[in-house]
Amino acid sequence: MSDWREALYLTCAGVLKGDRSMIGQLRDAGFECCEAAWSFRLPTLHQWLAGQADTAAYATFLKQLYAGDLNARLAALGGQIVIAKQRGKVSESLYRLQRRP
């Protein structure tokens, strides 16, 4: 299996490019997703990625996610991940992949 960070990047890239197959897979998995927009909570993202690639335990996953360069890589594609709804706790907040303004 591949690394979850690369799987996440490729998924985000597919959404930003409007890959209908990728968007359909995410919708089938219960995510709110359309061209250039994908909303998720981190526990759900972690669980979904576990089915796609090798993932660490949730606490390690969070550390690696925040220490990574995903937003910098997505910026090159015109995208970013933002906090859509702050819920006071990282695991309860809603995050969204979107195009950069």
Coordinates of C-alpha atoms in Angstrom, one line a residue:
M1 CA 0.0 0.0 0.0
S2 CA 1.1 3.6 -0.6
D3 CA 1.7 6.2 2.0
W4 CA -1.5 8.0 3.2
R5 CA 0.1 11.5 2.6
E6 CA 0.5 10.7 -1.1
A7 CA -3.0 9.2 -1.3
L8 CA -4.4 12.3 0.3
Y9 CA -2.5 14.6 -2.1
L10 CA -3.7 12.6 -5.1
T11 CA -7.3 12.7 -3.9
C12 CA -7.2 16.4 -3.4
A13 CA -5.6 16.9 -6.8
G14 CA -8.3 14.8 -8.4
V15 CA -11.0 16.9 -6.7
L16 CA -9.4 20.2 -7.7
K17 CA -9.1 18.9 -11.3
G18 CA -12.8 17.8 -11.3
D19 CA -12.1 14.1 -11.6
R20 CA -15.6 12.7 -11.7
S21 CA -14.5 9.2 -10.6
M22 CA -12.7 10.5 -7.6
I23 CA -15.6 12.8 -6.6
G24 CA -18.0 9.9 -7.0
Q25 CA -15.8 7.7 -4.8
L26 CA -15.8 10.4 -2.1
R27 CA -19.5 10.9 -2.3
D28 CA -20.1 7.1 -2.1
A29 CA -18.0 7.1 1.1
G30 CA -20.3 9.7 2.6
F31 CA -18.3 12.9 2.0
E32 CA -19.7 16.1 0.8
C33 CA -17.8 16.6 -2.5
C34 CA -18.1 18.4 -5.8
E35 CA -15.6 19.8 -8.3
A36 CA -12.9 21.7 -6.4
A37 CA -14.6 21.3 -3.0
W38 CA -14.4 18.5 -0.5
S39 CA -15.6 18.7 3.2
F40 CA -14.4 16.3 5.9
R41 CA -13.7 15.8 9.6
L42 CA -10.3 14.5 10.5
P43 CA -11.5 11.2 12.1
T44 CA -13.5 10.4 9.1
L45 CA -10.7 11.3 6.8
H46 CA -8.3 9.1 8.8
Q47 CA -10.7 6.2 8.6
W48 CA -11.2 6.6 4.9
L49 CA -7.5 6.9 4.2
A50 CA -6.9 3.7 6.2
G51 CA -8.8 1.9 3.4
Q52 CA -6.6 3.6 0.7
A53 CA -3.1 3.5 2.1
D54 CA -0.9 2.7 5.1
T55 CA -1.9 5.0 7.9
A56 CA -0.5 5.6 11.4
A57 CA -2.6 5.6 14.5
Y58 CA -4.9 8.6 14.7
A59 CA -2.7 10.7 17.1
T60 CA 0.3 10.1 14.9
F61 CA -1.7 10.8 11.8
L62 CA -2.6 14.3 13.2
K63 CA 1.0 15.1 14.0
Q64 CA 2.1 14.1 10.6
L65 CA -0.7 15.9 8.9
Y66 CA 0.0 19.2 10.6
A67 CA 3.8 18.9 10.2
G68 CA 3.4 18.1 6.5
D69 CA 3.5 20.3 3.4
L70 CA 0.1 19.4 2.0
N71 CA -1.2 23.0 1.7
A72 CA 2.0 24.1 0.1
R73 CA 1.7 21.3 -2.5
L74 CA -2.0 22.1 -3.0
A75 CA -1.2 25.8 -3.5
A76 CA 0.8 24.8 -6.7
L77 CA -2.5 23.4 -8.0
G78 CA -4.5 26.4 -6.9
G79 CA -6.1 24.8 -3.8
Q80 CA -5.9 24.9 -0.1
I81 CA -7.5 23.1 3.0
V82 CA -9.2 25.5 5.4
I83 CA -11.2 25.2 8.5
A84 CA -14.8 25.5 7.4
K85 CA -16.5 25.2 10.8
Q86 CA -14.5 25.6 14.0
R87 CA -15.9 23.3 16.7
G88 CA -13.4 23.9 19.5
K89 CA -11.6 20.6 19.0
V90 CA -9.5 19.5 16.0
S91 CA -11.4 16.3 15.6
E92 CA -14.8 17.9 15.7
S93 CA -14.1 20.8 13.3
L94 CA -15.1 20.6 9.6
Y95 CA -12.3 21.1 7.1
R96 CA -12.7 21.9 3.4
L97 CA -10.5 21.5 0.3
Q98 CA -11.2 24.5 -1.9
R99 CA -9.7 26.7 -4.6
R100 CA -7.6 29.5 -3.3
P101 CA -9.2 32.9 -3.5

